[in-house]
Amino acid sequence: MPGFAPRLLPPAGSPAGPARPTAAADEDAARGTVVDRRGRPLRDLRLSVIDRCNFRCTYCMPREAFPADYAFMPPAERLSFAQLLKIARAFTQLGVEKIRITGGEPLLRRGLENLVEQLAQLTTLAGKPVEIALTTNGALLAAKARSLKDAGLQRVTVSLDALDDAVFRRMSDTDLPVARILDGIEAARAAGLAPLKVNTVVQRGVNDDQILPLVRHFKGSGVSVRFIEYMDVGGADRWSDGDVLTAAQARDLVAAAFPLVPLDQVRGADTAIRYRHADGGGEVGFIASVSQPFCGACTRARVAADGTLYTCLFATRGLSLRPWLDDHTCATQLAQAVRQRWTQRDDRYSELRASPRPRPGKVYPTVRMSLVGG
Ligand code: SAM
Ligand code: SF4
Ligand code: SF4
């Protein structure tokens, strides 16, 4: 893979990113949470419930790699809701405060509301309810938003790459109109799934002309749009660094049309660099995962639908949690296994890629995005 090192947003610190203050790491240890070799606590869990998807986004599941006869995980190999719940419980014992349900397309998993209902009963180490969120392509959201909210879902992020039907259909490789996704977003808003976010992956020359229409459409609606740099994750088989429109370039484009005011934020609390519209029309965000990586504050673990734990989006190998998922092993034993893995964690792929030479060559194959859900 060619190196990629534009630094168009002000650098956040050293080339390797900001180190986590020792005091913060000490505090985490005192609270009983687990920290990795770089002092990063385990705070967020992305739980993938299915590897299938009803879209074939060209940057994630290109049709040539995922044809009609592609061998997806047989349903019997997917974790059951009881197993997913056990995993979630173990992670909360280690300090996880947020669980994001993802996929593939999570709304394809039948009875998802039942899982949400059980996850919503979990509490953090501090005794607060664990935050349950969902990332979806929105195609099935209009039908499900109300029942998911009733089950205890708190937040939804909808992925939407264009307002123009032709651009949307080209990127997601479906026949659906954009209106279907907008109906889903409206249903989520009406159900009280707030704050609502829309995530847009920007590919230079493909949908960068959609940035301003998207900002205009959602301005003043309570929905914040976040523009994500196109990443060279597993699944992005056609990625090249020339396809990346950086967060700074996207921000400049938006700021030229809509006056923006930067929002104070603690880097790490959110991956997006956030701005508000100067006239009070809400927020927009820019996620600089390629040009200004945030590995130093990466507190996320990902579990694929077959029960494999990955500690980085670019991991080449994961740890199967299956041995701890039988009926004779309790969540605390599972938590011990995860603790051991997390304490060994040293991942920082994006920082190494963006740092001055020598850069690592990308090792293939990395885990596919559609397995670990972004
Ligand atoms: N299907 C759901 C969806 O699209 O929201 C959830 C899974 S999808 C893998 C999660 C997120 O990953 C989406 O927002 C998607 O845009 C993002 N994503 C996938 N491939 C990407 C890539 N190459 N670069 C940046 N983001 C990507
Ligand atoms: Fe499916 Fe989401 Fe990947 Fe698109 S980004 S192919 S909707 S899993
Ligand atoms: Fe986290 Fe890995 Fe992404 Fe860095 S490259 S932010 S460690 S997932």
CSV table of C-alpha atoms and ligand atoms in Angstrom, one decimal:
chain,number,residue,atom,x,y,z
A,1,MET,CA,0.0,0.0,0.0
A,2,PRO,CA,1.3,3.4,-0.8
A,3,GLY,CA,2.1,5.6,2.2
A,4,PHE,CA,-0.4,8.3,3.1
A,5,ALA,CA,0.6,11.2,5.2
A,6,PRO,CA,-1.3,14.5,4.5
A,7,ARG,CA,-1.6,16.5,7.6
A,8,LEU,CA,-4.1,19.2,6.7
A,9,LEU,CA,-5.8,19.5,10.0
A,10,PRO,CA,-3.5,20.9,12.7
A,11,PRO,CA,-1.5,17.9,14.0
A,12,ALA,CA,-2.8,16.7,17.3
A,13,GLY,CA,0.6,16.1,18.8
A,14,SER,CA,3.6,14.0,18.1
A,15,PRO,CA,3.6,12.0,14.8
A,16,ALA,CA,2.4,9.0,16.8
A,17,GLY,CA,-0.5,11.0,18.2
A,18,PRO,CA,-1.2,12.3,21.7
A,19,ALA,CA,-0.1,9.9,24.5
A,20,ARG,CA,-2.7,9.2,27.1
A,21,PRO,CA,-1.8,11.0,30.3
A,22,THR,CA,-0.5,8.6,32.9
A,23,ALA,CA,-2.8,10.0,35.6
A,24,ALA,CA,-5.8,9.1,33.4
A,25,ALA,CA,-4.5,5.6,33.0
A,26,ASP,CA,-3.9,5.3,36.8
A,27,GLU,CA,-7.5,6.5,37.4
A,28,ASP,CA,-8.8,3.8,35.1
A,29,ALA,CA,-6.8,1.1,36.9
A,30,ALA,CA,-8.1,2.3,40.2
A,31,ARG,CA,-11.7,2.0,39.0
A,32,GLY,CA,-11.0,-1.6,38.0
A,33,THR,CA,-11.2,-1.0,34.2
A,34,VAL,CA,-8.7,-2.6,32.0
A,35,VAL,CA,-6.1,-0.7,30.0
A,36,ASP,CA,-3.9,-1.8,27.1
A,37,ARG,CA,-0.1,-1.4,26.7
A,38,ARG,CA,-0.6,2.2,25.6
A,39,GLY,CA,-2.7,3.1,28.6
A,40,ARG,CA,-6.0,3.0,26.6
A,41,PRO,CA,-9.0,1.8,28.5
A,42,LEU,CA,-11.7,-0.5,27.1
A,43,ARG,CA,-14.7,1.7,26.9
A,44,ASP,CA,-16.7,0.8,23.7
A,45,LEU,CA,-17.9,-2.4,22.2
A,46,ARG,CA,-19.0,-2.8,18.6
A,47,LEU,CA,-21.1,-5.9,18.5
A,48,SER,CA,-21.7,-7.3,15.0
A,49,VAL,CA,-24.9,-9.4,14.9
A,50,ILE,CA,-24.8,-10.5,11.2
A,51,ASP,CA,-22.3,-10.5,8.3
A,52,ARG,CA,-25.0,-10.2,5.6
A,53,CYS,CA,-26.1,-6.9,4.0
A,54,ASN,CA,-28.8,-5.8,1.7
A,55,PHE,CA,-26.4,-3.2,0.1
A,56,ARG,CA,-23.2,-3.8,-1.8
A,57,CYS,CA,-21.4,-0.5,-1.0
A,58,THR,CA,-18.5,-0.4,-3.4
A,59,TYR,CA,-16.1,0.6,-0.6
A,60,CYS,CA,-17.2,-2.1,1.8
A,61,MET,CA,-18.8,-5.1,0.1
A,62,PRO,CA,-18.0,-4.7,-3.7
A,63,ARG,CA,-20.2,-7.1,-5.7
A,64,GLU,CA,-17.3,-8.8,-7.3
A,65,ALA,CA,-16.0,-9.9,-3.9
A,66,PHE,CA,-19.6,-10.5,-2.5
A,67,PRO,CA,-21.5,-12.1,-5.4
A,68,ALA,CA,-25.0,-13.5,-5.1
A,69,ASP,CA,-23.6,-16.9,-4.2
A,70,TYR,CA,-21.1,-15.6,-1.6
A,71,ALA,CA,-20.8,-18.0,1.3
A,72,PHE,CA,-21.9,-15.9,4.2
A,73,MET,CA,-21.8,-17.2,7.8
A,74,PRO,CA,-24.5,-19.9,8.1
A,75,PRO,CA,-27.1,-18.7,10.7
A,76,ALA,CA,-26.1,-21.6,13.0
A,77,GLU,CA,-22.6,-20.1,13.3
A,78,ARG,CA,-23.8,-16.7,14.3
A,79,LEU,CA,-23.7,-16.0,18.0
A,80,SER,CA,-27.1,-16.5,19.6
A,81,PHE,CA,-28.7,-13.6,21.6
A,82,ALA,CA,-27.8,-15.4,24.8
A,83,GLN,CA,-24.1,-15.5,23.7
A,84,LEU,CA,-24.2,-11.8,22.6
A,85,LEU,CA,-25.6,-10.9,25.9
A,86,LYS,CA,-22.9,-12.8,27.8
A,87,ILE,CA,-20.2,-11.1,25.8
A,88,ALA,CA,-21.8,-7.7,26.5
A,89,ARG,CA,-22.0,-8.5,30.2
A,90,ALA,CA,-18.3,-9.5,30.3
A,91,PHE,CA,-17.3,-6.3,28.6
A,92,THR,CA,-19.3,-4.1,31.0
A,93,GLN,CA,-17.4,-5.8,33.8
A,94,LEU,CA,-14.2,-4.5,32.2
A,95,GLY,CA,-15.4,-0.9,31.9
A,96,VAL,CA,-17.4,-0.8,28.7
A,97,GLU,CA,-20.0,2.0,28.8
A,98,LYS,CA,-21.3,2.0,25.2
A,99,ILE,CA,-22.4,-0.8,23.0
A,100,ARG,CA,-23.0,-0.2,19.3
A,101,ILE,CA,-24.9,-2.9,17.4
A,102,THR,CA,-23.6,-3.2,13.9
A,103,GLY,CA,-23.1,-5.7,11.0
A,104,GLY,CA,-23.2,-6.3,8.0
A,105,GLU,CA,-26.7,-4.8,8.2
A,106,PRO,CA,-27.9,-5.3,11.8
A,107,LEU,CA,-31.6,-4.7,10.9
A,108,LEU,CA,-31.5,-7.9,8.9
A,109,ARG,CA,-31.1,-9.9,12.1
A,110,ARG,CA,-34.5,-11.2,13.0
A,111,GLY,CA,-35.9,-10.2,16.5
A,112,LEU,CA,-33.1,-7.6,17.1
A,113,GLU,CA,-35.5,-5.8,19.4
A,114,ASN,CA,-35.3,-8.8,21.8
A,115,LEU,CA,-31.5,-8.4,22.0
A,116,VAL,CA,-31.7,-4.7,22.5
A,117,GLU,CA,-34.2,-5.2,25.3
A,118,GLN,CA,-31.7,-7.4,27.1
A,119,LEU,CA,-28.7,-5.3,26.4
A,120,ALA,CA,-30.6,-2.2,27.8
A,121,GLN,CA,-30.7,-3.9,31.2
A,122,LEU,CA,-26.9,-3.9,31.6
A,123,THR,CA,-25.2,-1.3,33.8
A,124,THR,CA,-21.7,0.2,33.8
A,125,LEU,CA,-19.2,-0.3,36.6
A,126,ALA,CA,-20.5,3.0,38.0
A,127,GLY,CA,-24.0,1.6,38.0
A,128,LYS,CA,-25.4,3.7,35.2
A,129,PRO,CA,-27.2,2.1,32.3
A,130,VAL,CA,-25.0,1.1,29.4
A,131,GLU,CA,-25.6,3.2,26.3
A,132,ILE,CA,-27.0,1.1,23.5
A,133,ALA,CA,-26.6,2.5,19.9
A,134,LEU,CA,-27.0,1.1,16.4
A,135,THR,CA,-25.4,1.8,13.1
A,136,THR,CA,-27.6,1.0,10.1
A,137,ASN,CA,-27.8,1.7,6.4
A,138,GLY,CA,-31.4,2.8,7.1
A,139,ALA,CA,-33.2,0.8,4.5
A,140,LEU,CA,-35.3,-1.1,7.1
A,141,LEU,CA,-35.3,1.7,9.7
A,142,ALA,CA,-38.7,3.2,9.0
A,143,ALA,CA,-40.4,-0.1,9.9
A,144,LYS,CA,-38.3,-0.8,13.0
A,145,ALA,CA,-37.5,2.6,14.7
A,146,ARG,CA,-40.4,2.6,17.1
A,147,SER,CA,-40.0,-1.0,18.3
A,148,LEU,CA,-36.3,-0.5,18.7
A,149,LYS,CA,-36.8,2.6,20.8
A,150,ASP,CA,-39.5,0.8,22.9
A,151,ALA,CA,-37.0,-2.0,23.5
A,152,GLY,CA,-34.4,0.5,24.9
A,153,LEU,CA,-32.3,1.6,22.0
A,154,GLN,CA,-30.9,5.1,22.7
A,155,ARG,CA,-29.1,6.3,19.6
A,156,VAL,CA,-29.0,5.6,15.9
A,157,THR,CA,-26.4,6.5,13.3
A,158,VAL,CA,-27.5,6.1,9.7
A,159,SER,CA,-25.0,5.8,6.9
A,160,LEU,CA,-26.0,7.8,3.9
A,161,ASP,CA,-23.5,8.8,1.2
A,162,ALA,CA,-25.6,11.0,-1.1
A,163,LEU,CA,-28.9,12.8,-1.6
A,164,ASP,CA,-28.8,12.3,-5.3
A,165,ASP,CA,-30.5,9.0,-6.2
A,166,ALA,CA,-28.0,8.2,-9.0
A,167,VAL,CA,-24.9,8.8,-6.8
A,168,PHE,CA,-26.5,6.9,-3.9
A,169,ARG,CA,-27.4,3.9,-6.1
A,170,ARG,CA,-24.0,3.8,-7.6
A,171,MET,CA,-22.2,3.8,-4.3
A,172,SER,CA,-24.5,1.4,-2.4
A,173,ASP,CA,-25.2,-0.7,-5.4
A,174,THR,CA,-28.9,-1.1,-4.6
A,175,ASP,CA,-32.1,-0.1,-6.4
A,176,LEU,CA,-33.6,1.8,-3.5
A,177,PRO,CA,-34.2,5.5,-3.6
A,178,VAL,CA,-32.7,7.9,-1.1
A,179,ALA,CA,-36.2,8.7,0.0
A,180,ARG,CA,-36.3,5.3,1.7
A,181,ILE,CA,-33.4,6.1,3.9
A,182,LEU,CA,-34.7,9.6,4.6
A,183,ASP,CA,-38.0,8.0,5.7
A,184,GLY,CA,-36.0,5.8,8.1
A,185,ILE,CA,-34.2,8.8,9.5
A,186,GLU,CA,-37.5,10.6,10.0
A,187,ALA,CA,-39.0,7.6,11.7
A,188,ALA,CA,-36.0,7.4,14.1
A,189,ARG,CA,-36.4,11.1,14.9
A,190,ALA,CA,-40.2,10.7,15.5
A,191,ALA,CA,-39.5,7.7,17.8
A,192,GLY,CA,-37.2,9.9,19.9
A,193,LEU,CA,-33.9,8.1,18.9
A,194,ALA,CA,-31.8,11.2,19.6
A,195,PRO,CA,-29.2,12.6,19.0
A,196,LEU,CA,-29.3,11.3,15.4
A,197,LYS,CA,-26.3,11.1,13.3
A,198,VAL,CA,-25.7,10.6,9.6
A,199,ASN,CA,-22.4,9.2,8.5
A,200,THR,CA,-21.1,9.9,5.0
A,201,VAL,CA,-18.0,8.2,3.6
A,202,VAL,CA,-16.5,10.7,1.1
A,203,GLN,CA,-14.8,9.4,-2.0
A,204,ARG,CA,-13.1,12.0,-4.0
A,205,GLY,CA,-14.7,12.4,-7.5
A,206,VAL,CA,-17.5,10.0,-6.5
A,207,ASN,CA,-19.7,11.8,-3.9
A,208,ASP,CA,-17.7,14.9,-2.9
A,209,ASP,CA,-20.4,16.9,-4.8
A,210,GLN,CA,-22.9,15.6,-2.3
A,211,ILE,CA,-21.3,17.2,0.8
A,212,LEU,CA,-23.0,20.6,0.5
A,213,PRO,CA,-26.4,19.2,-0.4
A,214,LEU,CA,-26.2,16.9,2.6
A,215,VAL,CA,-25.2,19.7,4.9
A,216,ARG,CA,-28.0,21.9,3.5
A,217,HIS,CA,-30.6,19.1,3.9
A,218,PHE,CA,-29.9,18.3,7.5
A,219,LYS,CA,-29.1,21.8,8.7
A,220,GLY,CA,-31.6,22.8,11.4
A,221,SER,CA,-33.1,19.3,11.5
A,222,GLY,CA,-31.4,18.1,14.7
A,223,VAL,CA,-29.5,15.5,12.7
A,224,SER,CA,-25.7,16.0,12.6
A,225,VAL,CA,-23.9,14.9,9.5
A,226,ARG,CA,-20.3,13.5,9.8
A,227,PHE,CA,-18.1,13.2,6.9
A,228,ILE,CA,-15.7,10.2,7.1
A,229,GLU,CA,-12.5,9.8,5.2
A,230,TYR,CA,-12.5,6.8,2.9
A,231,MET,CA,-10.3,4.2,4.6
A,232,ASP,CA,-8.2,1.3,3.3
A,233,VAL,CA,-10.0,-1.2,5.5
A,234,GLY,CA,-10.6,-4.8,4.6
A,235,GLY,CA,-13.4,-4.7,1.9
A,236,ALA,CA,-12.2,-1.4,0.4
A,237,ASP,CA,-10.5,-3.5,-2.3
A,238,ARG,CA,-10.2,-0.6,-4.8
A,239,TRP,CA,-8.8,2.0,-2.3
A,240,SER,CA,-6.1,4.3,-3.3
A,241,ASP,CA,-4.8,7.4,-1.4
A,242,GLY,CA,-5.9,9.6,-4.3
A,243,ASP,CA,-9.6,8.7,-3.6
A,244,VAL,CA,-9.4,10.2,-0.1
A,245,LEU,CA,-10.9,13.7,0.4
A,246,THR,CA,-9.4,14.7,3.7
A,247,ALA,CA,-11.5,15.9,6.6
A,248,ALA,CA,-9.8,19.3,6.3
A,249,GLN,CA,-10.7,19.6,2.7
A,250,ALA,CA,-14.3,18.6,3.4
A,251,ARG,CA,-14.4,21.1,6.3
A,252,ASP,CA,-13.1,23.9,4.1
A,253,LEU,CA,-15.7,23.1,1.5
A,254,VAL,CA,-18.5,23.3,4.1
A,255,ALA,CA,-17.1,26.3,5.8
A,256,ALA,CA,-17.0,28.3,2.6
A,257,ALA,CA,-20.7,27.9,2.2
A,258,PHE,CA,-21.9,27.7,5.8
A,259,PRO,CA,-20.0,29.7,8.5
A,260,LEU,CA,-18.8,27.2,11.1
A,261,VAL,CA,-17.6,27.6,14.7
A,262,PRO,CA,-15.3,24.9,16.1
A,263,LEU,CA,-16.7,23.2,19.2
A,264,ASP,CA,-14.6,22.6,22.3
A,265,GLN,CA,-14.0,18.9,22.6
A,266,VAL,CA,-11.8,16.4,24.3
A,267,ARG,CA,-10.1,14.5,21.5
A,268,GLY,CA,-10.9,10.9,22.2
A,269,ALA,CA,-14.4,11.4,23.6
A,270,ASP,CA,-15.6,11.5,20.0
A,271,THR,CA,-13.8,10.5,16.8
A,272,ALA,CA,-15.3,13.4,14.9
A,273,ILE,CA,-13.9,16.9,14.9
A,274,ARG,CA,-17.1,18.9,15.5
A,275,TYR,CA,-18.3,22.3,14.4
A,276,ARG,CA,-21.6,24.1,14.9
A,277,HIS,CA,-23.3,26.3,12.3
A,278,ALA,CA,-22.7,29.9,13.3
A,279,ASP,CA,-26.4,30.6,12.9
A,280,GLY,CA,-27.5,27.9,15.3
A,281,GLY,CA,-28.4,25.4,12.6
A,282,GLY,CA,-26.9,22.4,14.4
A,283,GLU,CA,-23.6,20.5,14.1
A,284,VAL,CA,-21.4,18.9,11.4
A,285,GLY,CA,-18.5,16.7,12.1
A,286,PHE,CA,-15.4,15.5,10.2
A,287,ILE,CA,-13.7,12.2,10.9
A,288,ALA,CA,-10.0,12.3,9.9
A,289,SER,CA,-9.3,8.6,10.3
A,290,VAL,CA,-6.7,8.6,7.6
A,291,SER,CA,-5.1,12.0,7.6
A,292,GLN,CA,-5.1,12.6,11.4
A,293,PRO,CA,-5.6,9.2,13.1
A,294,PHE,CA,-6.8,8.9,16.6
A,295,CYS,CA,-5.2,5.6,17.7
A,296,GLY,CA,-4.0,7.3,20.9
A,297,ALA,CA,-7.6,7.6,22.1
A,298,CYS,CA,-8.9,4.3,20.6
A,299,THR,CA,-10.9,2.6,23.3
A,300,ARG,CA,-12.9,0.2,21.0
A,301,ALA,CA,-13.2,-3.5,20.8
A,302,ARG,CA,-15.0,-5.3,18.0
A,303,VAL,CA,-16.7,-8.6,18.1
A,304,ALA,CA,-17.7,-10.2,14.8
A,305,ALA,CA,-21.0,-12.2,14.5
A,306,ASP,CA,-19.1,-15.5,14.8
A,307,GLY,CA,-17.6,-14.5,18.2
A,308,THR,CA,-14.1,-13.3,17.1
A,309,LEU,CA,-12.7,-10.4,19.1
A,310,TYR,CA,-10.7,-7.8,17.1
A,311,THR,CA,-8.8,-5.0,18.9
A,312,CYS,CA,-8.2,-2.9,15.7
A,313,LEU,CA,-10.1,-2.3,12.5
A,314,PHE,CA,-7.0,-3.3,10.6
A,315,ALA,CA,-6.3,-6.5,12.6
A,316,THR,CA,-5.2,-9.5,10.7
A,317,ARG,CA,-6.1,-11.9,13.4
A,318,GLY,CA,-8.7,-12.1,16.2
A,319,LEU,CA,-9.3,-14.1,19.3
A,320,SER,CA,-12.2,-16.5,19.2
A,321,LEU,CA,-14.4,-16.1,22.3
A,322,ARG,CA,-16.2,-19.3,21.5
A,323,PRO,CA,-14.3,-21.4,24.2
A,324,TRP,CA,-15.9,-19.1,26.9
A,325,LEU,CA,-19.4,-19.1,25.4
A,326,ASP,CA,-20.6,-22.5,26.5
A,327,ASP,CA,-23.2,-22.9,29.3
A,328,HIS,CA,-20.6,-24.0,31.8
A,329,THR,CA,-18.4,-20.8,31.6
A,330,CYS,CA,-19.6,-17.6,33.3
A,331,ALA,CA,-19.3,-14.1,32.0
A,332,THR,CA,-16.6,-13.4,34.6
A,333,GLN,CA,-14.4,-16.1,33.1
A,334,LEU,CA,-15.0,-14.7,29.7
A,335,ALA,CA,-14.1,-11.2,31.1
A,336,GLN,CA,-10.8,-12.6,32.3
A,337,ALA,CA,-9.9,-13.8,28.8
A,338,VAL,CA,-10.8,-10.5,27.3
A,339,ARG,CA,-8.8,-8.7,30.0
A,340,GLN,CA,-5.8,-10.7,29.1
A,341,ARG,CA,-6.1,-9.9,25.4
A,342,TRP,CA,-6.8,-6.2,26.0
A,343,THR,CA,-3.8,-5.8,28.3
A,344,GLN,CA,-1.6,-7.1,25.4
A,345,ARG,CA,-3.1,-4.7,22.9
A,346,ASP,CA,-0.6,-2.5,21.1
A,347,ASP,CA,-2.6,-1.7,17.9
A,348,ARG,CA,-2.1,1.7,16.2
A,349,TYR,CA,-2.3,0.9,12.5
A,350,SER,CA,-3.5,4.3,11.3
A,351,GLU,CA,-0.9,6.2,13.2
A,352,LEU,CA,1.9,4.1,11.8
A,353,ARG,CA,0.5,4.5,8.3
A,354,ALA,CA,0.4,8.3,8.7
A,355,SER,CA,3.7,8.7,10.4
A,356,PRO,CA,6.9,9.8,8.6
A,357,ARG,CA,8.9,7.0,6.9
A,358,PRO,CA,9.6,4.2,7.4
A,359,ARG,CA,5.9,3.3,7.1
A,360,PRO,CA,4.5,-0.2,7.5
A,361,GLY,CA,3.4,-2.0,4.4
A,362,LYS,CA,-0.2,-3.1,4.8
A,363,VAL,CA,-0.4,-6.7,5.7
A,364,TYR,CA,-3.2,-8.6,3.9
A,365,PRO,CA,-5.8,-9.8,4.5
A,366,THR,CA,-7.1,-7.6,7.2
A,367,VAL,CA,-10.5,-8.2,8.7
A,368,ARG,CA,-13.4,-7.1,6.5
A,369,MET,CA,-15.3,-4.0,7.5
A,370,SER,CA,-18.6,-5.9,7.0
A,371,LEU,CA,-17.5,-8.5,9.6
A,372,VAL,CA,-16.7,-6.0,12.3
A,373,GLY,CA,-19.1,-3.2,11.5
A,374,GLY,CA,-16.9,-0.1,11.3
B,1,SAM,N1,-24.4,-1.6,7.4
B,1,SAM,C1,-24.4,-0.7,8.4
B,1,SAM,C2,-24.1,0.7,7.9
B,1,SAM,O1,-23.7,0.8,6.7
B,1,SAM,O2,-24.3,1.7,8.6
B,1,SAM,C3,-23.4,-1.0,9.5
B,1,SAM,C4,-22.1,-1.6,9.1
B,1,SAM,S1,-21.0,-0.6,8.1
B,1,SAM,C5,-19.6,-1.6,7.9
B,1,SAM,C6,-20.5,0.6,9.3
B,1,SAM,C7,-19.9,1.9,8.8
B,1,SAM,O3,-18.7,1.6,8.2
B,1,SAM,C8,-20.7,2.6,7.8
B,1,SAM,O4,-21.0,3.9,8.2
B,1,SAM,C9,-19.9,2.6,6.5
B,1,SAM,O5,-20.0,3.8,5.8
B,1,SAM,C10,-18.5,2.5,7.1
B,1,SAM,N2,-17.5,2.1,6.2
B,1,SAM,C11,-17.5,0.9,5.5
B,1,SAM,N3,-16.4,0.8,4.7
B,1,SAM,C12,-15.7,2.0,4.9
B,1,SAM,C13,-14.5,2.5,4.3
B,1,SAM,N4,-13.8,1.9,3.4
B,1,SAM,N5,-14.1,3.7,4.7
B,1,SAM,C14,-14.8,4.4,5.7
B,1,SAM,N6,-15.9,4.0,6.2
B,1,SAM,C15,-16.4,2.8,5.8
B,2,SF4,FE1,-23.6,-2.9,3.9
B,2,SF4,FE2,-22.9,-1.0,5.7
B,2,SF4,FE3,-21.0,-2.3,4.2
B,2,SF4,FE4,-22.7,-0.7,3.0
B,2,SF4,S1,-21.2,-0.1,4.6
B,2,SF4,S2,-22.1,-2.7,2.3
B,2,SF4,S3,-24.6,-0.9,4.1
B,2,SF4,S4,-22.3,-3.2,5.8
B,3,SF4,FE1,-8.2,2.1,16.7
B,3,SF4,FE2,-6.8,0.5,15.0
B,3,SF4,FE3,-8.3,2.5,14.0
B,3,SF4,FE4,-6.0,3.0,15.4
B,3,SF4,S1,-6.2,2.0,13.4
B,3,SF4,S2,-8.0,4.1,15.6
B,3,SF4,S3,-6.0,1.4,16.9
B,3,SF4,S4,-9.1,0.8,15.1
